[in-house]
Amino acid sequence: MDLTYRPRRLRRTPSLREMVQEHSLNAADFIYPLFVHEGAEVEPINAMPGANRWDLDNLIAEVERAWKLGVRCIVLFPKVADSLKTEDAAECYNENGLIPRAIRKLKQELPEMTIMTDVALDPYSCDGHDGIVSSQGIVLNDETIENLCRQAIVQAQAGADLIGPSDMMDGRVGAIREALDDEGFEHVGIISYTAKYSSAYYGPFREALDSAPRLTSSKPIPKDKSTYQMDPANAREAITEAQLDEQEGADILMVKPGLAYLDIIYRLRQESELPIAAYNVSGEYAMVKAAAQQGWIEEKAVVLETLLSFKRAGADLILSYHACDAADWLREG
Ligand code: PBG
Protein backbone atom coordinates (compact mmCIF):
# COMPACT_ATOMS: atom_id res chain seq x y z
CA MET A 1 0.00 0.00 0.00
CA ASP A 2 1.10 3.54 -0.65
CA LEU A 3 0.78 4.97 2.86
CA THR A 4 2.41 8.20 3.98
CA TYR A 5 1.66 7.68 7.63
CA ARG A 6 2.31 4.37 9.29
CA PRO A 7 1.82 4.81 13.06
CA ARG A 8 3.26 1.36 13.57
CA ARG A 9 6.77 2.74 12.75
CA LEU A 10 7.00 4.17 16.25
CA ARG A 11 5.69 1.00 17.85
CA ARG A 12 8.27 -1.27 16.21
CA THR A 13 10.85 -1.67 19.01
CA PRO A 14 10.78 -1.37 22.81
CA SER A 15 13.11 1.62 22.76
CA LEU A 16 11.03 3.48 20.17
CA ARG A 17 7.92 2.78 22.24
CA GLU A 18 9.63 4.05 25.36
CA MET A 19 10.73 7.21 23.56
CA VAL A 20 7.25 8.19 22.48
CA GLN A 21 5.44 7.11 25.63
CA GLU A 22 3.26 10.02 26.72
CA HIS A 23 2.55 9.08 30.33
CA SER A 24 4.24 7.03 33.01
CA LEU A 25 3.74 5.88 36.56
CA ASN A 26 5.95 6.77 39.44
CA ALA A 27 5.75 5.49 43.02
CA ALA A 28 5.76 9.12 44.21
CA ASP A 29 2.42 9.64 42.39
CA PHE A 30 0.73 7.24 44.77
CA ILE A 31 -1.11 7.94 48.00
CA TYR A 32 -1.55 4.77 50.03
CA PRO A 33 -4.78 4.49 52.10
CA LEU A 34 -4.49 2.57 55.37
CA PHE A 35 -7.10 1.49 57.92
CA VAL A 36 -6.20 1.58 61.61
CA HIS A 37 -7.92 0.07 64.62
CA GLU A 38 -7.47 -0.22 68.39
CA GLY A 39 -6.85 -3.97 68.23
CA ALA A 40 -3.45 -5.45 68.95
CA GLU A 41 -3.21 -7.33 65.68
CA VAL A 42 -3.45 -6.98 61.94
CA GLU A 43 -6.98 -7.84 60.85
CA PRO A 44 -7.74 -8.72 57.22
CA ILE A 45 -10.67 -7.00 55.53
CA ASN A 46 -13.00 -9.50 53.94
CA ALA A 47 -14.06 -7.56 50.84
CA MET A 48 -10.58 -6.11 50.24
CA PRO A 49 -8.09 -9.01 50.00
CA GLY A 50 -4.60 -7.72 50.76
CA ALA A 51 -5.86 -4.70 52.77
CA ASN A 52 -6.00 -4.79 56.56
CA ARG A 53 -6.97 -2.96 59.68
CA TRP A 54 -3.59 -2.18 61.22
CA ASP A 55 -2.69 -1.87 64.88
CA LEU A 56 -0.36 1.05 65.54
CA ASP A 57 2.87 -1.00 65.80
CA ASN A 58 2.30 -2.89 62.58
CA LEU A 59 1.12 0.33 60.94
CA ILE A 60 4.60 1.79 61.42
CA ALA A 61 6.19 -1.25 59.76
CA GLU A 62 3.75 -1.07 56.83
CA VAL A 63 4.41 2.65 56.32
CA GLU A 64 8.16 2.01 56.43
CA ARG A 65 7.71 -0.66 53.78
CA ALA A 66 5.76 1.82 51.62
CA TRP A 67 8.47 4.47 52.06
CA LYS A 68 11.18 2.03 50.97
CA LEU A 69 9.16 1.25 47.85
CA GLY A 70 9.09 4.97 46.99
CA VAL A 71 5.58 5.83 48.19
CA ARG A 72 5.65 9.34 49.66
CA CYS A 73 2.16 9.84 51.09
CA ILE A 74 -0.33 7.79 53.10
CA VAL A 75 -3.88 8.52 54.21
CA LEU A 76 -5.35 7.12 57.41
CA PHE A 77 -8.90 5.90 58.14
CA PRO A 78 -10.02 4.83 61.64
CA LYS A 79 -12.17 1.86 62.62
CA VAL A 80 -13.79 3.35 65.70
CA ALA A 81 -15.43 1.26 68.42
CA ASP A 82 -19.25 1.47 68.43
CA SER A 83 -19.12 2.61 72.06
CA LEU A 84 -17.37 5.83 70.95
CA LYS A 85 -19.85 6.67 68.19
CA THR A 86 -22.36 9.42 68.93
CA GLU A 87 -24.85 11.58 67.04
CA ASP A 88 -22.49 14.56 67.01
CA ALA A 89 -19.41 12.37 66.34
CA ALA A 90 -17.43 14.31 68.97
CA GLU A 91 -14.77 11.57 69.01
CA CYS A 92 -13.56 13.02 65.67
CA TYR A 93 -11.87 15.88 67.55
CA ASN A 94 -10.55 13.91 70.53
CA GLU A 95 -6.85 14.77 70.55
CA ASN A 96 -6.12 11.36 72.08
CA GLY A 97 -8.27 9.55 69.53
CA LEU A 98 -6.94 6.83 67.27
CA ILE A 99 -5.99 9.06 64.33
CA PRO A 100 -4.09 11.78 66.26
CA ARG A 101 -2.20 9.03 68.13
CA ALA A 102 -1.36 7.26 64.88
CA ILE A 103 -0.16 10.52 63.30
CA ARG A 104 2.06 11.42 66.26
CA LYS A 105 3.63 7.97 66.28
CA LEU A 106 4.25 7.99 62.54
CA LYS A 107 5.76 11.47 62.64
CA GLN A 108 8.10 10.33 65.38
CA GLU A 109 9.23 7.19 63.54
CA LEU A 110 9.15 8.39 59.95
CA PRO A 111 8.93 12.20 59.80
CA GLU A 112 9.62 12.38 56.04
CA MET A 113 6.45 10.53 55.04
CA THR A 114 3.64 12.89 54.03
CA ILE A 115 0.53 12.22 56.07
CA MET A 116 -2.89 12.95 54.68
CA THR A 117 -6.02 12.66 56.82
CA ASP A 118 -9.70 12.22 56.13
CA VAL A 119 -12.08 14.84 57.50
CA ALA A 120 -15.69 13.64 57.82
CA LEU A 121 -17.89 12.40 60.65
CA ASP A 122 -18.93 8.96 59.36
CA PRO A 123 -16.38 6.76 61.19
CA TYR A 124 -17.41 8.48 64.46
CA SER A 125 -21.16 8.86 63.88
CA CYS A 126 -23.66 6.32 65.25
CA ASP A 127 -25.84 7.25 62.25
CA GLY A 128 -23.09 6.49 59.73
CA HIS A 129 -23.33 9.85 57.97
CA ASP A 130 -20.57 12.31 57.11
CA GLY A 131 -22.51 15.07 58.86
CA ILE A 132 -24.78 15.52 61.86
CA VAL A 133 -28.29 14.18 61.22
CA SER A 134 -31.14 16.31 62.62
CA SER A 135 -34.15 14.82 64.40
CA GLN A 136 -36.01 15.17 61.06
CA GLY A 137 -33.36 13.14 59.24
CA ILE A 138 -31.65 16.10 57.52
CA VAL A 139 -27.85 16.07 57.25
CA LEU A 140 -27.00 19.49 58.70
CA ASN A 141 -24.42 21.52 56.78
CA ASP A 142 -23.23 24.43 58.91
CA GLU A 143 -23.42 22.62 62.27
CA THR A 144 -21.34 19.79 60.79
CA ILE A 145 -18.68 22.20 59.59
CA GLU A 146 -17.94 23.34 63.14
CA ASN A 147 -16.98 19.77 64.03
CA LEU A 148 -15.03 19.29 60.81
CA CYS A 149 -12.93 22.36 61.63
CA ARG A 150 -12.20 21.03 65.12
CA GLN A 151 -11.30 17.64 63.60
CA ALA A 152 -8.92 19.27 61.09
CA ILE A 153 -7.19 21.31 63.80
CA VAL A 154 -6.63 18.24 65.98
CA GLN A 155 -5.17 16.40 63.00
CA ALA A 156 -2.89 19.35 62.15
CA GLN A 157 -1.76 19.60 65.79
CA ALA A 158 -0.82 15.91 65.68
CA GLY A 159 1.35 16.57 62.61
CA ALA A 160 -0.81 15.98 59.52
CA ASP A 161 0.60 17.50 56.32
CA LEU A 162 -2.51 17.39 54.13
CA ILE A 163 -6.09 17.62 55.38
CA GLY A 164 -8.61 15.77 53.19
CA PRO A 165 -12.23 16.82 53.67
CA SER A 166 -14.33 13.95 52.26
CA ASP A 167 -17.68 15.06 53.70
CA MET A 168 -19.04 17.16 50.80
CA MET A 169 -20.62 19.82 53.03
CA ASP A 170 -20.89 23.20 51.26
CA GLY A 171 -18.23 25.71 52.30
CA ARG A 172 -16.10 23.33 54.30
CA VAL A 173 -12.86 23.96 52.43
CA GLY A 174 -12.99 27.69 53.16
CA ALA A 175 -13.99 27.14 56.77
CA ILE A 176 -11.22 24.60 57.35
CA ARG A 177 -8.66 26.87 55.65
CA GLU A 178 -9.63 29.73 57.94
CA ALA A 179 -9.63 27.54 61.05
CA LEU A 180 -6.19 26.14 60.23
CA ASP A 181 -4.79 29.62 59.57
CA ASP A 182 -6.25 30.99 62.82
CA GLU A 183 -4.45 28.25 64.74
CA GLY A 184 -1.10 28.85 63.04
CA PHE A 185 -1.32 25.95 60.58
CA GLU A 186 -1.04 28.04 57.41
CA HIS A 187 1.59 25.56 56.15
CA VAL A 188 -0.84 22.59 56.29
CA GLY A 189 -2.42 21.86 52.91
CA ILE A 190 -5.96 20.89 51.88
CA ILE A 191 -6.54 18.05 49.43
CA SER A 192 -10.24 18.40 48.84
CA TYR A 193 -12.57 15.59 47.82
CA THR A 194 -13.90 18.01 45.22
CA ALA A 195 -16.04 15.79 43.00
CA LYS A 196 -17.10 13.00 45.29
CA TYR A 197 -19.98 11.00 43.90
CA SER A 198 -22.69 9.14 45.78
CA SER A 199 -21.31 5.78 44.71
CA ALA A 200 -21.96 2.11 45.34
CA TYR A 201 -18.22 1.56 44.83
CA TYR A 202 -17.59 2.57 48.47
CA GLY A 203 -19.19 -0.64 49.77
CA PRO A 204 -16.02 -2.50 50.84
CA PHE A 205 -14.68 0.64 52.56
CA ARG A 206 -17.83 0.95 54.65
CA GLU A 207 -17.45 -2.70 55.61
CA ALA A 208 -13.82 -2.08 56.60
CA LEU A 209 -14.86 0.71 58.97
CA ASP A 210 -18.34 -0.55 59.75
CA SER A 211 -19.45 2.96 58.83
CA ALA A 212 -22.49 2.56 56.55
CA PRO A 213 -25.62 4.66 57.30
CA ARG A 214 -27.83 2.82 59.79
CA LEU A 215 -30.86 3.20 62.05
CA THR A 216 -30.03 3.27 65.76
CA SER A 217 -33.00 5.17 67.15
CA SER A 218 -36.45 6.26 66.06
CA LYS A 219 -34.82 9.14 64.15
CA PRO A 220 -35.20 8.83 60.38
CA ILE A 221 -31.80 8.22 58.77
CA PRO A 222 -31.24 8.78 55.03
CA LYS A 223 -30.22 5.40 53.63
CA ASP A 224 -27.65 6.86 51.27
CA LYS A 225 -25.49 9.99 50.97
CA SER A 226 -27.19 11.53 47.94
CA THR A 227 -28.17 14.81 49.65
CA TYR A 228 -24.49 15.72 49.92
CA GLN A 229 -22.43 13.47 47.62
CA MET A 230 -22.82 14.15 43.89
CA ASP A 231 -25.24 12.50 41.50
CA PRO A 232 -23.36 10.04 39.21
CA ALA A 233 -25.36 11.50 36.31
CA ASN A 234 -23.71 14.92 36.63
CA ALA A 235 -20.50 16.19 35.05
CA ARG A 236 -20.87 20.01 34.84
CA GLU A 237 -21.60 20.11 38.54
CA ALA A 238 -18.08 18.79 39.18
CA ILE A 239 -16.71 21.95 37.59
CA THR A 240 -18.82 24.10 39.91
CA GLU A 241 -17.47 22.15 42.88
CA ALA A 242 -13.92 22.59 41.59
CA GLN A 243 -14.37 26.34 41.15
CA LEU A 244 -15.73 26.68 44.68
CA ASP A 245 -12.91 24.59 46.18
CA GLU A 246 -10.33 26.68 44.36
CA GLN A 247 -11.88 29.93 45.57
CA GLU A 248 -12.03 28.55 49.09
CA GLY A 249 -8.32 27.67 49.09
CA ALA A 250 -7.95 23.99 48.20
CA ASP A 251 -4.38 23.04 47.25
CA ILE A 252 -5.24 19.78 45.45
CA LEU A 253 -8.53 18.69 43.87
CA MET A 254 -9.72 15.10 43.98
CA VAL A 255 -12.13 13.03 41.90
CA LYS A 256 -13.74 10.01 43.52
CA PRO A 257 -14.34 7.27 42.47
CA GLY A 258 -11.59 7.39 39.88
CA LEU A 259 -12.01 4.65 37.33
CA ALA A 260 -15.72 5.08 36.65
CA TYR A 261 -15.19 8.88 36.47
CA LEU A 262 -12.18 9.29 34.16
CA ASP A 263 -14.17 11.86 32.17
CA ILE A 264 -14.45 14.01 35.30
CA ILE A 265 -10.70 13.85 35.88
CA TYR A 266 -10.19 14.92 32.27
CA ARG A 267 -12.65 17.80 32.56
CA LEU A 268 -11.17 19.13 35.80
CA ARG A 269 -7.72 18.93 34.21
CA GLN A 270 -8.98 21.32 31.50
CA GLU A 271 -10.58 23.68 34.04
CA SER A 272 -7.92 23.97 36.74
CA GLU A 273 -4.17 24.38 37.06
CA LEU A 274 -4.13 22.79 40.52
CA PRO A 275 -2.79 19.26 41.00
CA ILE A 276 -5.53 16.66 40.56
CA ALA A 277 -5.83 13.41 42.48
CA ALA A 278 -7.88 10.35 41.52
CA TYR A 279 -9.23 7.99 44.18
CA ASN A 280 -9.20 4.38 42.92
CA VAL A 281 -11.77 3.35 45.53
CA SER A 282 -12.42 0.18 47.50
CA GLY A 283 -15.02 -1.32 45.14
CA GLU A 284 -12.74 -0.80 42.15
CA TYR A 285 -9.96 -2.55 44.09
CA ALA A 286 -12.24 -5.41 45.17
CA MET A 287 -13.37 -6.11 41.58
CA VAL A 288 -9.79 -6.48 40.36
CA LYS A 289 -8.85 -8.67 43.32
CA ALA A 290 -11.88 -10.92 42.86
CA ALA A 291 -11.28 -11.46 39.15
CA ALA A 292 -7.56 -12.04 39.74
CA GLN A 293 -8.29 -14.61 42.43
CA GLN A 294 -10.48 -16.46 39.95
CA GLY A 295 -7.63 -16.42 37.45
CA TRP A 296 -9.79 -14.41 35.05
CA ILE A 297 -7.43 -11.45 34.69
CA GLU A 298 -3.71 -10.87 35.17
CA GLU A 299 -3.57 -8.69 38.27
CA LYS A 300 -0.25 -6.93 37.73
CA ALA A 301 -0.99 -5.96 34.14
CA VAL A 302 -4.55 -4.84 34.90
CA VAL A 303 -3.53 -2.76 37.92
CA LEU A 304 -0.70 -0.97 36.11
CA GLU A 305 -2.92 -0.31 33.09
CA THR A 306 -5.66 1.06 35.35
CA LEU A 307 -3.29 3.31 37.28
CA LEU A 308 -1.84 4.60 34.03
CA SER A 309 -5.35 5.46 32.83
CA PHE A 310 -5.65 7.96 35.70
CA LYS A 311 -2.44 9.67 34.59
CA ARG A 312 -3.59 9.72 30.98
CA ALA A 313 -6.89 11.28 32.00
CA GLY A 314 -4.94 14.07 33.71
CA ALA A 315 -4.42 13.06 37.32
CA ASP A 316 -1.13 13.91 39.02
CA LEU A 317 -1.78 11.77 42.08
CA ILE A 318 -3.52 8.44 42.61
CA LEU A 319 -4.96 7.13 45.85
CA SER A 320 -4.91 3.36 45.57
CA TYR A 321 -4.95 0.30 47.80
CA HIS A 322 -2.66 -1.23 45.15
CA ALA A 323 0.00 1.48 45.85
CA CYS A 324 2.66 -0.77 47.41
CA ASP A 325 2.15 -3.65 44.98
CA ALA A 326 2.29 -1.26 42.05
CA ALA A 327 5.41 0.48 43.40
CA ASP A 328 7.03 -2.94 43.72
CA TRP A 329 6.04 -3.94 40.19
CA LEU A 330 7.37 -0.66 38.78
CA ARG A 331 10.77 -1.46 40.31
CA GLU A 332 10.80 -4.90 38.73
CA GLY A 333 10.15 -3.19 35.40
C1 PBG B 1 -15.75 8.82 54.31
C2 PBG B 1 -15.06 8.23 53.15
C3 PBG B 1 -15.53 7.23 52.29
C4 PBG B 1 -14.47 6.87 51.46
C5 PBG B 1 -13.40 7.70 51.80
N1 PBG B 1 -13.79 8.53 52.83
C6 PBG B 1 -16.85 6.50 52.25
C7 PBG B 1 -18.06 7.27 52.06
O1 PBG B 1 -18.10 8.44 51.71
O2 PBG B 1 -19.11 6.66 52.33
C8 PBG B 1 -14.50 5.78 50.44
C9 PBG B 1 -13.19 5.22 50.02
C10 PBG B 1 -13.24 3.93 49.28
O3 PBG B 1 -14.31 3.38 48.97
O4 PBG B 1 -12.15 3.41 49.00
N2 PBG B 1 -16.34 10.04 54.15
XYZ file of C-alpha atoms and ligand atoms in Angstrom:
349
model
C 0.000 0.000 0.000
C 1.103 3.542 -0.652
C 0.778 4.970 2.865
C 2.412 8.204 3.978
C 1.657 7.682 7.628
C 2.312 4.367 9.287
C 1.825 4.815 13.057
C 3.265 1.360 13.574
C 6.768 2.738 12.745
C 7.000 4.173 16.253
C 5.688 0.997 17.848
C 8.271 -1.271 16.215
C 10.854 -1.668 19.011
C 10.778 -1.371 22.815
C 13.114 1.624 22.759
C 11.032 3.485 20.166
C 7.916 2.785 22.235
C 9.634 4.052 25.363
C 10.734 7.214 23.563
C 7.249 8.193 22.483
C 5.439 7.106 25.627
C 3.259 10.023 26.723
C 2.549 9.083 30.334
C 4.238 7.032 33.006
C 3.736 5.876 36.560
C 5.948 6.766 39.441
C 5.752 5.489 43.024
C 5.756 9.115 44.205
C 2.422 9.641 42.388
C 0.726 7.238 44.769
C -1.113 7.940 47.999
C -1.554 4.765 50.033
C -4.779 4.493 52.103
C -4.492 2.569 55.370
C -7.096 1.493 57.919
C -6.195 1.584 61.612
C -7.921 0.071 64.617
C -7.468 -0.215 68.386
C -6.851 -3.967 68.231
C -3.450 -5.454 68.951
C -3.207 -7.334 65.682
C -3.450 -6.984 61.940
C -6.982 -7.837 60.852
C -7.735 -8.716 57.219
C -10.674 -6.996 55.529
C -13.001 -9.502 53.937
C -14.058 -7.555 50.837
C -10.585 -6.114 50.239
C -8.088 -9.008 49.995
C -4.599 -7.717 50.765
C -5.864 -4.705 52.769
C -6.003 -4.792 56.562
C -6.971 -2.962 59.680
C -3.592 -2.184 61.224
C -2.693 -1.866 64.875
C -0.355 1.046 65.539
C 2.867 -1.001 65.796
C 2.300 -2.887 62.578
C 1.122 0.335 60.937
C 4.601 1.793 61.421
C 6.186 -1.250 59.762
C 3.755 -1.069 56.826
C 4.411 2.647 56.321
C 8.165 2.012 56.434
C 7.710 -0.655 53.781
C 5.763 1.815 51.621
C 8.471 4.466 52.062
C 11.182 2.028 50.969
C 9.164 1.252 47.849
C 9.091 4.967 46.986
C 5.581 5.832 48.187
C 5.651 9.341 49.665
C 2.163 9.837 51.088
C -0.326 7.789 53.095
C -3.879 8.520 54.205
C -5.346 7.123 57.414
C -8.899 5.898 58.142
C -10.018 4.831 61.637
C -12.173 1.858 62.621
C -13.788 3.354 65.697
C -15.432 1.258 68.423
C -19.247 1.471 68.430
C -19.117 2.614 72.056
C -17.370 5.832 70.954
C -19.847 6.668 68.195
C -22.364 9.424 68.932
C -24.852 11.575 67.037
C -22.492 14.563 67.013
C -19.410 12.366 66.344
C -17.434 14.311 68.975
C -14.769 11.573 69.006
C -13.557 13.018 65.675
C -11.873 15.882 67.553
C -10.553 13.912 70.528
C -6.852 14.769 70.554
C -6.120 11.364 72.082
C -8.273 9.553 69.528
C -6.936 6.830 67.267
C -5.993 9.060 64.327
C -4.089 11.776 66.259
C -2.201 9.030 68.131
C -1.357 7.263 64.876
C -0.157 10.519 63.297
C 2.057 11.420 66.264
C 3.629 7.970 66.279
C 4.249 7.995 62.535
C 5.760 11.473 62.638
C 8.099 10.326 65.379
C 9.226 7.191 63.537
C 9.147 8.391 59.948
C 8.934 12.198 59.803
C 9.620 12.380 56.041
C 6.452 10.529 55.038
C 3.644 12.892 54.034
C 0.528 12.216 56.072
C -2.888 12.945 54.675
C -6.016 12.658 56.820
C -9.704 12.221 56.131
C -12.080 14.844 57.499
C -15.693 13.638 57.825
C -17.888 12.400 60.649
C -18.931 8.962 59.364
C -16.381 6.756 61.188
C -17.410 8.481 64.455
C -21.162 8.860 63.876
C -23.661 6.323 65.252
C -25.843 7.248 62.252
C -23.086 6.488 59.733
C -23.329 9.855 57.969
C -20.571 12.310 57.110
C -22.509 15.065 58.855
C -24.777 15.518 61.863
C -28.293 14.176 61.219
C -31.144 16.306 62.620
C -34.155 14.816 64.396
C -36.006 15.169 61.062
C -33.360 13.142 59.237
C -31.647 16.097 57.520
C -27.846 16.072 57.253
C -26.997 19.492 58.697
C -24.416 21.519 56.778
C -23.234 24.431 58.909
C -23.421 22.624 62.267
C -21.341 19.786 60.786
C -18.676 22.200 59.588
C -17.944 23.342 63.143
C -16.985 19.767 64.031
C -15.032 19.289 60.811
C -12.929 22.364 61.633
C -12.197 21.029 65.120
C -11.298 17.642 63.603
C -8.925 19.274 61.086
C -7.188 21.306 63.803
C -6.635 18.240 65.984
C -5.167 16.401 62.997
C -2.890 19.346 62.153
C -1.764 19.595 65.794
C -0.824 15.908 65.677
C 1.347 16.568 62.614
C -0.813 15.980 59.520
C 0.596 17.499 56.319
C -2.511 17.388 54.130
C -6.090 17.616 55.378
C -8.606 15.767 53.186
C -12.230 16.822 53.670
C -14.332 13.951 52.259
C -17.679 15.056 53.697
C -19.042 17.161 50.796
C -20.620 19.824 53.028
C -20.886 23.203 51.261
C -18.230 25.710 52.296
C -16.103 23.329 54.299
C -12.862 23.961 52.429
C -12.985 27.689 53.161
C -13.993 27.144 56.773
C -11.216 24.600 57.348
C -8.656 26.873 55.651
C -9.627 29.733 57.943
C -9.633 27.538 61.055
C -6.190 26.141 60.226
C -4.789 29.621 59.565
C -6.248 30.994 62.816
C -4.452 28.248 64.736
C -1.096 28.850 63.038
C -1.321 25.950 60.577
C -1.045 28.038 57.408
C 1.586 25.557 56.155
C -0.837 22.592 56.288
C -2.425 21.861 52.906
C -5.961 20.893 51.885
C -6.544 18.052 49.434
C -10.239 18.399 48.836
C -12.569 15.593 47.820
C -13.904 18.010 45.217
C -16.039 15.788 42.996
C -17.098 12.997 45.290
C -19.985 10.997 43.896
C -22.686 9.136 45.779
C -21.312 5.784 44.713
C -21.958 2.111 45.338
C -18.221 1.559 44.828
C -17.594 2.573 48.467
C -19.186 -0.638 49.774
C -16.021 -2.505 50.840
C -14.680 0.638 52.564
C -17.831 0.948 54.648
C -17.455 -2.696 55.606
C -13.819 -2.077 56.598
C -14.860 0.710 58.973
C -18.345 -0.552 59.750
C -19.452 2.965 58.832
C -22.485 2.558 56.555
C -25.618 4.660 57.305
C -27.832 2.822 59.793
C -30.856 3.196 62.048
C -30.033 3.268 65.765
C -33.004 5.168 67.150
C -36.452 6.263 66.057
C -34.819 9.138 64.153
C -35.199 8.828 60.379
C -31.799 8.218 58.765
C -31.243 8.775 55.034
C -30.218 5.399 53.631
C -27.650 6.861 51.268
C -25.488 9.988 50.970
C -27.193 11.533 47.939
C -28.165 14.807 49.653
C -24.486 15.721 49.918
C -22.426 13.472 47.617
C -22.816 14.150 43.886
C -25.244 12.496 41.497
C -23.359 10.044 39.206
C -25.360 11.495 36.311
C -23.708 14.918 36.625
C -20.503 16.193 35.054
C -20.867 20.006 34.838
C -21.601 20.112 38.543
C -18.080 18.787 39.180
C -16.714 21.954 37.593
C -18.824 24.103 39.910
C -17.470 22.147 42.884
C -13.916 22.589 41.593
C -14.368 26.344 41.150
C -15.726 26.680 44.681
C -12.912 24.591 46.180
C -10.327 26.681 44.356
C -11.881 29.928 45.566
C -12.026 28.548 49.089
C -8.321 27.675 49.086
C -7.955 23.991 48.200
C -4.378 23.039 47.250
C -5.241 19.780 45.452
C -8.534 18.694 43.867
C -9.721 15.100 43.981
C -12.133 13.035 41.901
C -13.741 10.015 43.522
C -14.342 7.266 42.470
C -11.586 7.387 39.880
C -12.005 4.650 37.334
C -15.717 5.078 36.655
C -15.190 8.875 36.474
C -12.181 9.291 34.162
C -14.168 11.857 32.171
C -14.454 14.012 35.299
C -10.700 13.849 35.882
C -10.195 14.924 32.272
C -12.651 17.805 32.562
C -11.169 19.126 35.803
C -7.722 18.931 34.206
C -8.977 21.322 31.505
C -10.580 23.676 34.039
C -7.918 23.973 36.740
C -4.172 24.380 37.059
C -4.132 22.785 40.523
C -2.787 19.261 40.998
C -5.529 16.659 40.563
C -5.833 13.410 42.477
C -7.881 10.350 41.518
C -9.225 7.988 44.179
C -9.200 4.380 42.920
C -11.769 3.345 45.531
C -12.415 0.175 47.502
C -15.020 -1.316 45.138
C -12.736 -0.798 42.152
C -9.963 -2.545 44.091
C -12.241 -5.413 45.169
C -13.368 -6.110 41.580
C -9.791 -6.477 40.356
C -8.852 -8.673 43.322
C -11.884 -10.922 42.861
C -11.280 -11.464 39.146
C -7.556 -12.044 39.740
C -8.294 -14.613 42.433
C -10.479 -16.460 39.952
C -7.630 -16.424 37.453
C -9.792 -14.409 35.049
C -7.428 -11.447 34.694
C -3.714 -10.872 35.172
C -3.569 -8.695 38.269
C -0.247 -6.933 37.732
C -0.988 -5.957 34.139
C -4.554 -4.836 34.904
C -3.526 -2.764 37.922
C -0.699 -0.974 36.105
C -2.921 -0.310 33.087
C -5.661 1.057 35.346
C -3.295 3.305 37.283
C -1.837 4.604 34.029
C -5.346 5.464 32.831
C -5.645 7.962 35.698
C -2.445 9.668 34.594
C -3.590 9.719 30.976
C -6.892 11.282 32.003
C -4.939 14.071 33.705
C -4.416 13.055 37.320
C -1.129 13.910 39.021
C -1.777 11.766 42.083
C -3.519 8.439 42.611
C -4.959 7.126 45.851
C -4.914 3.364 45.567
C -4.953 0.304 47.797
C -2.658 -1.225 45.155
C -0.004 1.477 45.850
C 2.661 -0.767 47.411
C 2.149 -3.645 44.981
C 2.294 -1.261 42.052
C 5.409 0.478 43.404
C 7.033 -2.938 43.717
C 6.036 -3.939 40.187
C 7.368 -0.662 38.778
C 10.770 -1.458 40.310
C 10.802 -4.898 38.731
C 10.146 -3.191 35.400
C -15.754 8.822 54.308
C -15.063 8.226 53.145
C -15.530 7.225 52.286
C -14.471 6.874 51.461
C -13.397 7.701 51.804
N -13.785 8.534 52.830
C -16.846 6.503 52.248
C -18.063 7.270 52.062
O -18.099 8.440 51.707
O -19.108 6.661 52.325
C -14.500 5.779 50.437
C -13.187 5.221 50.022
C -13.242 3.931 49.279
O -14.308 3.380 48.966
O -12.149 3.415 48.999
N -16.341 10.041 54.145
